[in-house]
mmCIF file of C-alpha atoms in Angstrom:
data_model
loop_
_atom_site.group_PDB
_atom_site.id
_atom_site.type_symbol
_atom_site.label_atom_id
_atom_site.label_comp_id
_atom_site.label_asym_id
_atom_site.label_seq_id
_atom_site.Cartn_x
_atom_site.Cartn_y
_atom_site.Cartn_z
ATOM 1 C CA UNK A 1 134.064 151.449 84.955
ATOM 2 C CA UNK A 2 133.395 147.979 86.363
ATOM 3 C CA UNK A 3 136.105 146.556 84.104
ATOM 4 C CA UNK A 4 138.574 149.079 85.522
ATOM 5 C CA UNK A 5 137.634 148.212 89.130
ATOM 6 C CA UNK A 6 137.988 144.476 88.464
ATOM 7 C CA UNK A 7 141.383 144.886 86.790
ATOM 8 C CA UNK A 8 142.561 147.148 89.606
ATOM 9 C CA UNK A 9 141.465 144.590 92.208
ATOM 10 C CA UNK A 10 143.212 141.755 90.345
ATOM 11 C CA UNK A 11 146.434 143.771 90.026
ATOM 12 C CA UNK A 12 146.404 144.793 93.681
ATOM 13 C CA UNK A 13 145.710 141.228 94.781
ATOM 14 C CA UNK A 14 148.602 139.806 92.768
ATOM 15 C CA UNK A 15 151.082 142.468 93.903
ATOM 16 C CA UNK A 16 150.086 142.061 97.538
ATOM 17 C CA UNK A 17 150.282 138.279 97.226
ATOM 18 C CA UNK A 18 153.853 138.585 95.917
ATOM 19 C CA UNK A 19 154.747 140.969 98.753
ATOM 20 C CA UNK A 20 153.564 138.620 101.485
ATOM 21 C CA UNK A 21 155.062 135.608 99.719
ATOM 22 C CA UNK A 22 158.500 137.222 99.583
ATOM 23 C CA UNK A 23 158.169 137.974 103.316
ATOM 24 C CA UNK A 24 156.876 134.513 104.249
ATOM 25 C CA UNK A 25 160.096 133.656 106.132
ATOM 26 C CA UNK A 26 160.074 136.935 108.009
ATOM 27 C CA UNK A 27 156.513 137.330 109.203
ATOM 28 C CA UNK A 28 154.397 134.649 110.828
ATOM 29 C CA UNK A 29 151.181 134.048 108.917
ATOM 30 C CA UNK A 30 152.404 135.839 105.782
ATOM 31 C CA UNK A 31 152.307 132.662 103.667
ATOM 32 C CA UNK A 32 148.581 132.192 104.303
ATOM 33 C CA UNK A 33 147.895 135.831 103.526
ATOM 34 C CA UNK A 34 149.776 135.359 100.247
ATOM 35 C CA UNK A 35 147.699 132.275 99.365
ATOM 36 C CA UNK A 36 144.505 134.152 100.265
ATOM 37 C CA UNK A 37 145.366 137.091 98.010
ATOM 38 C CA UNK A 38 146.259 134.765 95.138
ATOM 39 C CA UNK A 39 142.912 132.969 95.508
ATOM 40 C CA UNK A 40 140.858 136.153 95.479
ATOM 41 C CA UNK A 41 142.819 137.476 92.479
ATOM 42 C CA UNK A 42 142.090 134.259 90.613
ATOM 43 C CA UNK A 43 138.445 134.394 91.674
ATOM 44 C CA UNK A 44 138.005 138.010 90.530
ATOM 45 C CA UNK A 45 139.713 137.252 87.208
ATOM 46 C CA UNK A 46 137.430 134.268 86.518
ATOM 47 C CA UNK A 47 134.445 136.386 87.543
ATOM 48 C CA UNK A 48 135.488 139.121 85.112
ATOM 49 C CA UNK A 49 135.681 136.523 82.329
ATOM 50 C CA UNK A 50 132.076 135.565 83.036
ATOM 51 C CA UNK A 51 131.092 139.216 83.066
ATOM 52 C CA UNK A 52 132.415 139.912 79.555
ATOM 53 C CA UNK A 53 131.727 136.364 78.248
ATOM 54 C CA UNK A 54 135.459 135.871 77.847
ATOM 55 C CA UNK A 55 135.065 132.599 79.742
ATOM 56 C CA UNK A 56 133.938 131.043 76.448
ATOM 57 C CA UNK A 57 137.566 131.297 75.321
ATOM 58 C CA UNK A 58 138.730 129.473 78.465
ATOM 59 C CA UNK A 59 136.181 126.706 79.119
ATOM 60 C CA UNK A 60 138.630 124.834 81.342
ATOM 61 C CA UNK A 61 138.319 127.696 83.852
ATOM 62 C CA UNK A 62 134.576 127.165 84.161
ATOM 63 C CA UNK A 63 133.387 126.767 87.757
ATOM 64 C CA UNK A 64 136.829 127.541 89.178
ATOM 65 C CA UNK A 65 135.188 130.538 90.845
ATOM 66 C CA UNK A 66 133.134 128.179 93.030
ATOM 67 C CA UNK A 67 136.319 126.643 94.411
ATOM 68 C CA UNK A 68 138.070 129.951 95.061
ATOM 69 C CA UNK A 69 134.947 131.371 96.724
ATOM 70 C CA UNK A 70 134.446 128.354 98.981
ATOM 71 C CA UNK A 71 138.137 128.316 99.985
ATOM 72 C CA UNK A 72 138.367 132.037 100.737
ATOM 73 C CA UNK A 73 136.539 131.960 104.083
ATOM 74 C CA UNK A 74 138.718 129.162 105.477
ATOM 75 C CA UNK A 75 141.955 130.795 104.345
ATOM 76 C CA UNK A 76 140.833 134.116 105.853
ATOM 77 C CA UNK A 77 140.296 132.337 109.166
ATOM 78 C CA UNK A 78 143.666 130.526 109.030
ATOM 79 C CA UNK A 79 145.455 133.711 108.031
ATOM 80 C CA UNK A 80 143.860 135.643 110.897
ATOM 81 C CA UNK A 81 144.405 132.898 113.472
ATOM 82 C CA UNK A 82 148.055 132.217 112.624
ATOM 83 C CA UNK A 83 148.855 135.925 112.657
ATOM 84 C CA UNK A 84 147.163 136.541 116.012
ATOM 85 C CA UNK A 85 148.477 133.337 117.611
ATOM 86 C CA UNK A 86 151.954 133.992 116.206
ATOM 87 C CA UNK A 87 152.255 130.513 114.749
ATOM 88 C CA UNK A 88 152.270 129.085 111.231
ATOM 89 C CA UNK A 89 151.058 125.724 112.531
ATOM 90 C CA UNK A 90 147.738 124.469 111.219
ATOM 91 C CA UNK A 91 145.172 123.043 113.638
ATOM 92 C CA UNK A 92 142.598 120.301 113.294
ATOM 93 C CA UNK A 93 139.739 122.760 113.726
ATOM 94 C CA UNK A 94 140.923 124.628 110.616
ATOM 95 C CA UNK A 95 139.765 121.638 108.604
ATOM 96 C CA UNK A 96 136.104 122.361 109.351
ATOM 97 C CA UNK A 97 136.206 125.267 106.922
ATOM 98 C CA UNK A 98 137.327 122.974 104.101
ATOM 99 C CA UNK A 99 134.561 120.378 104.333
ATOM 100 C CA UNK A 100 132.340 122.349 101.952
ATOM 101 C CA UNK A 101 135.179 123.049 99.446
ATOM 102 C CA UNK A 102 136.092 119.344 99.511
ATOM 103 C CA UNK A 103 132.549 118.312 98.587
ATOM 104 C CA UNK A 104 132.386 120.975 95.884
ATOM 105 C CA UNK A 105 135.665 119.794 94.346
ATOM 106 C CA UNK A 106 134.529 116.164 94.434
ATOM 107 C CA UNK A 107 131.265 117.107 92.761
ATOM 108 C CA UNK A 108 133.071 119.085 90.040
ATOM 109 C CA UNK A 109 135.669 116.407 89.186
ATOM 110 C CA UNK A 110 133.485 114.746 86.482
ATOM 111 C CA UNK A 111 132.912 118.147 84.898
ATOM 112 C CA UNK A 112 136.629 118.900 84.711
ATOM 113 C CA UNK A 113 137.292 115.518 83.095
ATOM 114 C CA UNK A 114 134.592 116.111 80.495
ATOM 115 C CA UNK A 115 135.448 117.115 76.934
ATOM 116 C CA UNK A 116 136.178 120.626 75.750
ATOM 117 C CA UNK A 117 132.919 120.675 73.792
ATOM 118 C CA UNK A 118 130.859 119.628 76.823
ATOM 119 C CA UNK A 119 132.407 122.374 78.928
ATOM 120 C CA UNK A 120 131.765 124.952 76.221
ATOM 121 C CA UNK A 121 128.131 123.903 75.750
ATOM 122 C CA UNK A 122 127.571 123.930 79.488
ATOM 123 C CA UNK A 123 129.021 127.451 79.696
ATOM 124 C CA UNK A 124 126.796 128.731 76.895
ATOM 125 C CA UNK A 125 123.730 127.367 78.698
ATOM 126 C CA UNK A 126 124.943 128.782 81.993
ATOM 127 C CA UNK A 127 125.376 132.267 80.553
ATOM 128 C CA UNK A 128 121.758 132.180 79.373
ATOM 129 C CA UNK A 129 120.281 130.735 82.587
ATOM 130 C CA UNK A 130 122.089 129.595 85.715
ATOM 131 C CA UNK A 131 122.023 125.826 86.189
ATOM 132 C CA UNK A 132 120.377 124.577 89.381
ATOM 133 C CA UNK A 133 123.526 122.827 90.593
ATOM 134 C CA UNK A 134 125.521 126.048 90.097
ATOM 135 C CA UNK A 135 122.966 127.908 92.199
ATOM 136 C CA UNK A 136 123.181 125.331 95.011
ATOM 137 C CA UNK A 137 126.994 125.304 94.931
ATOM 138 C CA UNK A 138 127.023 129.119 95.058
ATOM 139 C CA UNK A 139 124.816 129.094 98.154
ATOM 140 C CA UNK A 140 127.016 126.638 100.045
ATOM 141 C CA UNK A 141 130.242 128.368 98.945
ATOM 142 C CA UNK A 142 128.905 131.779 100.000
ATOM 143 C CA UNK A 143 127.740 130.486 103.393
ATOM 144 C CA UNK A 144 131.125 128.862 104.014
ATOM 145 C CA UNK A 145 132.843 132.083 103.022
ATOM 146 C CA UNK A 146 130.613 134.110 105.355
ATOM 147 C CA UNK A 147 131.276 131.788 108.320
ATOM 148 C CA UNK A 148 135.036 132.075 107.805
ATOM 149 C CA UNK A 149 134.863 135.882 107.810
ATOM 150 C CA UNK A 150 132.626 135.991 110.906
ATOM 151 C CA UNK A 151 134.891 133.664 112.871
ATOM 152 C CA UNK A 152 137.886 135.784 111.851
ATOM 153 C CA UNK A 153 136.187 138.914 113.200
ATOM 154 C CA UNK A 154 135.477 137.025 116.430
ATOM 155 C CA UNK A 155 139.143 136.060 116.768
ATOM 156 C CA UNK A 156 140.175 139.712 116.573
ATOM 157 C CA UNK A 157 137.425 140.729 119.005
ATOM 158 C CA UNK A 158 138.483 138.072 121.528
ATOM 159 C CA UNK A 159 142.094 139.218 121.308
ATOM 160 C CA UNK A 160 141.129 142.858 121.814
ATOM 161 C CA UNK A 161 138.896 141.859 124.727
ATOM 162 C CA UNK A 162 141.821 140.107 126.440
ATOM 163 C CA UNK A 163 143.927 143.189 125.928
ATOM 164 C CA UNK A 164 141.090 145.271 127.438
ATOM 165 C CA UNK A 165 140.876 147.288 124.244
ATOM 166 C CA UNK A 166 137.632 148.606 122.810
ATOM 167 C CA UNK A 167 135.602 146.096 120.826
ATOM 168 C CA UNK A 168 132.825 148.476 119.792
ATOM 169 C CA UNK A 169 133.548 147.650 116.153
ATOM 170 C CA UNK A 170 132.414 144.018 116.535
ATOM 171 C CA UNK A 171 128.678 144.342 115.877
ATOM 172 C CA UNK A 172 129.009 147.037 113.177
ATOM 173 C CA UNK A 173 131.523 144.752 111.434
ATOM 174 C CA UNK A 174 129.054 141.854 111.593
ATOM 175 C CA UNK A 175 126.280 144.019 110.172
ATOM 176 C CA UNK A 176 128.638 145.306 107.490
ATOM 177 C CA UNK A 177 129.462 141.788 106.303
ATOM 178 C CA UNK A 178 125.968 140.340 106.841
ATOM 179 C CA UNK A 179 124.057 142.791 104.632
ATOM 180 C CA UNK A 180 125.699 141.768 101.310
ATOM 181 C CA UNK A 181 125.548 138.139 102.442
ATOM 182 C CA UNK A 182 121.766 138.278 102.939
ATOM 183 C CA UNK A 183 121.213 140.184 99.677
ATOM 184 C CA UNK A 184 123.208 137.490 97.864
ATOM 185 C CA UNK A 185 121.119 134.674 99.297
ATOM 186 C CA UNK A 186 117.808 136.422 98.593
ATOM 187 C CA UNK A 187 118.518 137.353 94.995
ATOM 188 C CA UNK A 188 119.664 134.755 92.465
ATOM 189 C CA UNK A 189 121.168 137.356 90.154
ATOM 190 C CA UNK A 190 123.177 139.011 92.928
ATOM 191 C CA UNK A 191 124.401 135.599 94.078
ATOM 192 C CA UNK A 192 125.393 134.635 90.536
ATOM 193 C CA UNK A 193 127.211 137.942 90.047
ATOM 194 C CA UNK A 194 129.693 136.991 92.771
ATOM 195 C CA UNK A 195 128.849 140.188 94.649
ATOM 196 C CA UNK A 196 129.569 138.792 98.116
ATOM 197 C CA UNK A 197 132.840 137.194 97.024
ATOM 198 C CA UNK A 198 133.967 140.449 95.401
ATOM 199 C CA UNK A 199 132.904 142.390 98.496
ATOM 200 C CA UNK A 200 135.000 140.123 100.728
ATOM 201 C CA UNK A 201 137.915 140.338 98.291
ATOM 202 C CA UNK A 202 137.989 144.132 98.528
ATOM 203 C CA UNK A 203 137.937 143.897 102.340
ATOM 204 C CA UNK A 204 140.875 141.465 102.230
ATOM 205 C CA UNK A 205 142.864 143.818 99.999
ATOM 206 C CA UNK A 206 142.145 146.756 102.320
ATOM 207 C CA UNK A 207 143.139 144.637 105.331
ATOM 208 C CA UNK A 208 146.369 143.693 103.560
ATOM 209 C CA UNK A 209 147.339 147.336 103.196
ATOM 210 C CA UNK A 210 146.561 147.912 106.875
ATOM 211 C CA UNK A 211 148.846 144.991 107.712
ATOM 212 C CA UNK A 212 151.662 146.456 105.637
ATOM 213 C CA UNK A 213 151.162 149.795 107.362
ATOM 214 C CA UNK A 214 151.392 148.184 110.785
ATOM 215 C CA UNK A 215 154.459 146.212 109.780
ATOM 216 C CA UNK A 216 156.209 149.511 109.164
ATOM 217 C CA UNK A 217 154.659 151.480 111.999
ATOM 218 C CA UNK A 218 155.429 151.753 115.686
ATOM 219 C CA UNK A 219 151.888 152.836 116.553
ATOM 220 C CA UNK A 220 150.513 149.341 116.990
ATOM 221 C CA UNK A 221 153.358 146.876 116.521
ATOM 222 C CA UNK A 222 152.634 143.197 116.016
ATOM 223 C CA UNK A 223 148.831 143.435 116.111
ATOM 224 C CA UNK A 224 148.677 141.676 112.771
ATOM 225 C CA UNK A 225 152.172 140.267 112.502
ATOM 226 C CA UNK A 226 154.928 139.093 114.795
ATOM 227 C CA UNK A 227 158.436 139.100 113.411
ATOM 228 C CA UNK A 228 159.844 135.583 113.582
ATOM 229 C CA UNK A 229 163.194 136.699 114.941
ATOM 230 C CA UNK A 230 161.255 138.625 117.610
ATOM 231 C CA UNK A 231 163.739 141.455 117.363
ATOM 232 C CA UNK A 232 162.197 144.479 118.956
ATOM 233 C CA UNK A 233 165.054 146.873 119.383
ATOM 234 C CA UNK A 234 165.005 149.667 121.925
ATOM 235 C CA UNK A 235 164.647 152.235 119.185
ATOM 236 C CA UNK A 236 161.422 150.610 118.044
ATOM 237 C CA UNK A 237 159.407 151.423 121.174
ATOM 238 C CA UNK A 238 158.666 155.090 121.495
ATOM 239 C CA UNK A 239 158.598 156.598 124.975
ATOM 240 C CA UNK A 240 154.866 157.237 124.794
ATOM 241 C CA UNK A 241 154.186 153.691 123.580
ATOM 242 C CA UNK A 242 156.434 152.333 126.319
ATOM 243 C CA UNK A 243 154.342 154.110 128.960
ATOM 244 C CA UNK A 244 151.055 152.930 127.417
ATOM 245 C CA UNK A 245 152.195 149.323 127.304
ATOM 246 C CA UNK A 246 153.595 149.604 130.820
ATOM 247 C CA UNK A 247 150.243 150.786 132.153
ATOM 248 C CA UNK A 248 148.462 147.958 130.322
ATOM 249 C CA UNK A 249 150.784 145.443 131.943
ATOM 250 C CA UNK A 250 150.221 147.014 135.363
ATOM 251 C CA UNK A 251 146.448 146.939 134.914
ATOM 252 C CA UNK A 252 146.625 143.337 133.734
ATOM 253 C CA UNK A 253 148.672 142.257 136.763
ATOM 254 C CA UNK A 254 146.503 144.093 139.284
ATOM 255 C CA UNK A 255 143.091 143.152 137.895
ATOM 256 C CA UNK A 256 143.659 139.644 136.583
ATOM 257 C CA UNK A 257 146.353 138.604 139.093
ATOM 258 C CA UNK A 258 147.906 136.065 136.685
ATOM 259 C CA UNK A 259 150.992 135.852 138.929
ATOM 260 C CA UNK A 260 149.006 133.664 141.329
ATOM 261 C CA UNK A 261 149.719 130.844 138.889
ATOM 262 C CA UNK A 262 153.178 129.401 139.553
ATOM 263 C CA UNK A 263 153.701 128.816 135.805
ATOM 264 C CA UNK A 264 153.107 132.481 134.958
ATOM 265 C CA UNK A 265 155.940 133.785 132.797
ATOM 266 C CA UNK A 266 157.012 136.444 130.330
ATOM 267 C CA UNK A 267 155.291 134.701 127.429
ATOM 268 C CA UNK A 268 151.894 135.062 129.105
ATOM 269 C CA UNK A 269 152.225 138.850 129.026
ATOM 270 C CA UNK A 270 153.667 138.614 125.526
ATOM 271 C CA UNK A 271 150.550 136.731 124.371
ATOM 272 C CA UNK A 272 148.288 139.181 126.191
ATOM 273 C CA UNK A 273 149.789 142.232 124.482
ATOM 274 C CA UNK A 274 150.699 140.396 121.270
ATOM 275 C CA UNK A 275 154.258 141.661 121.203
ATOM 276 C CA UNK A 276 157.524 139.687 121.486
ATOM 277 C CA UNK A 277 158.917 138.710 124.924
ATOM 278 C CA UNK A 278 162.032 140.793 124.206
ATOM 279 C CA UNK A 279 159.824 143.888 124.023
ATOM 280 C CA UNK A 280 158.187 142.939 127.341
ATOM 281 C CA UNK A 281 161.638 142.704 128.925
ATOM 282 C CA UNK A 282 162.416 146.168 127.616
ATOM 283 C CA UNK A 283 159.217 147.553 129.150
ATOM 284 C CA UNK A 284 160.063 146.099 132.553
ATOM 285 C CA UNK A 285 163.657 147.322 132.521
ATOM 286 C CA UNK A 286 162.975 150.819 131.130
ATOM 287 C CA UNK A 287 159.496 151.632 132.424
ATOM 288 C CA UNK A 288 159.284 149.712 135.698
ATOM 289 C CA UNK A 289 163.067 149.829 136.304
ATOM 290 C CA UNK A 290 163.077 146.199 137.442
ATOM 291 C CA UNK A 291 163.068 142.717 135.966
ATOM 292 C CA UNK A 292 159.941 140.746 135.174
ATOM 293 C CA UNK A 293 160.495 138.202 137.958
ATOM 294 C CA UNK A 294 161.418 140.871 140.472
ATOM 295 C CA UNK A 295 158.153 142.711 139.872
ATOM 296 C CA UNK A 296 156.054 139.538 139.758
ATOM 297 C CA UNK A 297 157.541 138.310 143.025
ATOM 298 C CA UNK A 298 156.758 141.672 144.618
ATOM 299 C CA UNK A 299 153.101 141.236 143.663
ATOM 300 C CA UNK A 300 153.206 137.735 145.137
ATOM 301 C CA UNK A 301 154.764 139.026 148.365
ATOM 302 C CA UNK A 302 151.962 141.583 148.669
ATOM 303 C CA UNK A 303 149.468 138.725 148.392
ATOM 304 C CA UNK A 304 151.308 136.878 151.165
ATOM 305 C CA UNK A 305 151.344 139.988 153.366
ATOM 306 C CA UNK A 306 147.602 140.480 152.860
ATOM 307 C CA UNK A 307 147.050 136.883 153.942
ATOM 308 C CA UNK A 308 149.305 137.231 156.999
ATOM 309 C CA UNK A 309 147.437 140.379 158.033
ATOM 310 C CA UNK A 310 144.098 138.612 157.660
ATOM 311 C CA UNK A 311 143.002 137.433 161.093
ATOM 312 C CA UNK A 312 140.894 134.672 159.572
ATOM 313 C CA UNK A 313 144.014 133.127 158.026
ATOM 314 C CA UNK A 314 146.350 133.346 161.024
ATOM 315 C CA UNK A 315 146.391 129.557 161.434
ATOM 316 C CA UNK A 316 147.451 128.868 157.852
ATOM 317 C CA UNK A 317 150.948 127.612 157.190
ATOM 318 C CA UNK A 318 153.201 130.350 155.767
ATOM 319 C CA UNK A 319 154.542 128.096 153.035
ATOM 320 C CA UNK A 320 151.019 127.116 152.074
ATOM 321 C CA UNK A 321 150.139 130.814 151.714
ATOM 322 C CA UNK A 322 153.297 131.364 149.648
ATOM 323 C CA UNK A 323 152.411 128.565 147.236
ATOM 324 C CA UNK A 324 148.843 129.823 146.869
ATOM 325 C CA UNK A 325 150.307 133.240 146.021
ATOM 326 C CA UNK A 326 152.292 131.882 143.072
ATOM 327 C CA UNK A 327 155.630 130.844 144.540
ATOM 328 C CA UNK A 328 156.796 127.320 143.747
ATOM 329 C CA UNK A 329 160.029 127.190 145.761
ATOM 330 C CA UNK A 330 160.596 127.874 149.450
ATOM 331 C CA UNK A 331 164.049 129.382 148.929
ATOM 332 C CA UNK A 332 162.787 131.861 146.321
ATOM 333 C CA UNK A 333 159.923 132.862 148.583
ATOM 334 C CA UNK A 334 162.118 133.409 151.663
ATOM 335 C CA UNK A 335 164.678 135.400 149.695
ATOM 336 C CA UNK A 336 162.053 137.584 147.996
ATOM 337 C CA UNK A 337 160.118 138.147 151.208
ATOM 338 C CA UNK A 338 163.166 139.316 153.184
ATOM 339 C CA UNK A 339 164.312 141.525 150.345
ATOM 340 C CA UNK A 340 160.885 143.168 150.171
ATOM 341 C CA UNK A 341 160.101 143.507 153.902
ATOM 342 C CA UNK A 342 163.497 143.322 155.587
ATOM 343 C CA UNK A 343 162.263 140.408 157.692
ATOM 344 C CA UNK A 344 161.930 136.673 157.275
ATOM 345 C CA UNK A 345 158.358 135.357 156.877
ATOM 346 C CA UNK A 346 158.427 133.933 160.426
ATOM 347 C CA UNK A 347 159.682 137.211 161.895
ATOM 348 C CA UNK A 348 157.025 139.173 160.047
ATOM 349 C CA UNK A 349 154.261 136.838 161.200
ATOM 350 C CA UNK A 350 155.481 137.044 164.800
ATOM 351 C CA UNK A 351 155.419 140.853 164.729
ATOM 352 C CA UNK A 352 151.901 140.833 163.276
ATOM 353 C CA UNK A 353 150.721 138.369 165.942
ATOM 354 C CA UNK A 354 151.923 140.697 168.680
#
């Protein structure tokens, strides 16, 4: 039964890796997901060889599982971050997750340059009783893997929090991943079995299928992936989804008041909802029946009107109020104000003073 599960996991990992690799130029972050799936497939295969002692036929693959395990957490983080941030670009902070793998690889170099006979003898000893250095490497690799997974969960939680979506899953997810992690650290046999690495691998495969589902679904577009071309045709947003996104944008504008920043633009809302700017434009034109800048300027005008009606701010300069409300050009402010109120700012202030 275990053999069947391992072979099924390896097959699924390879097929999914090929799928994301072939779509690497279409979906942002797909290349890292492909690398991740290849790594876990390799790791499960090497683990299965240890399980049935088949590793004795491939001594040069000895200890490869340590490398794949230690790399998995970092690649999970990079895959998650690049998908959510809609960018394939690597960052300096990503390198922190590869400090442990780098040390493990450096430590293992002499072993890989040793003779075939030495590798085989070492494997035979290892299958009888785990070497101390293997135990230590397993601990560090597992911890690094765990940290990568936890930080990935945090990235998703932070994104959902910004979108004002429910994040009730956060702590259950941490508990779910922490339990096998703790069991692995407390029991040498469980740690040596690669239980935590296999557990994470299954989660990655399940997540991959969820990604594929979302790539081909309109229910939650672009949560995991953003299409590079950012084509989000009108037919792709259902009427119900359009209304839901429209209300989220409205709530975001009214509660957060991001328009008070003069640099506020379409991309800010795009990042908030994690959908392409072209889709945001569609929401404004079809749901709000106005352009992005028209609606934003209306919110800014309302801020100006509130200030002009505030007796404690009567002595403030109108232009100063306009700039503090998000406008960065006098002409744009005057034009928008008159269009919204039917009066110039000076005329409106004069009427309010009387």
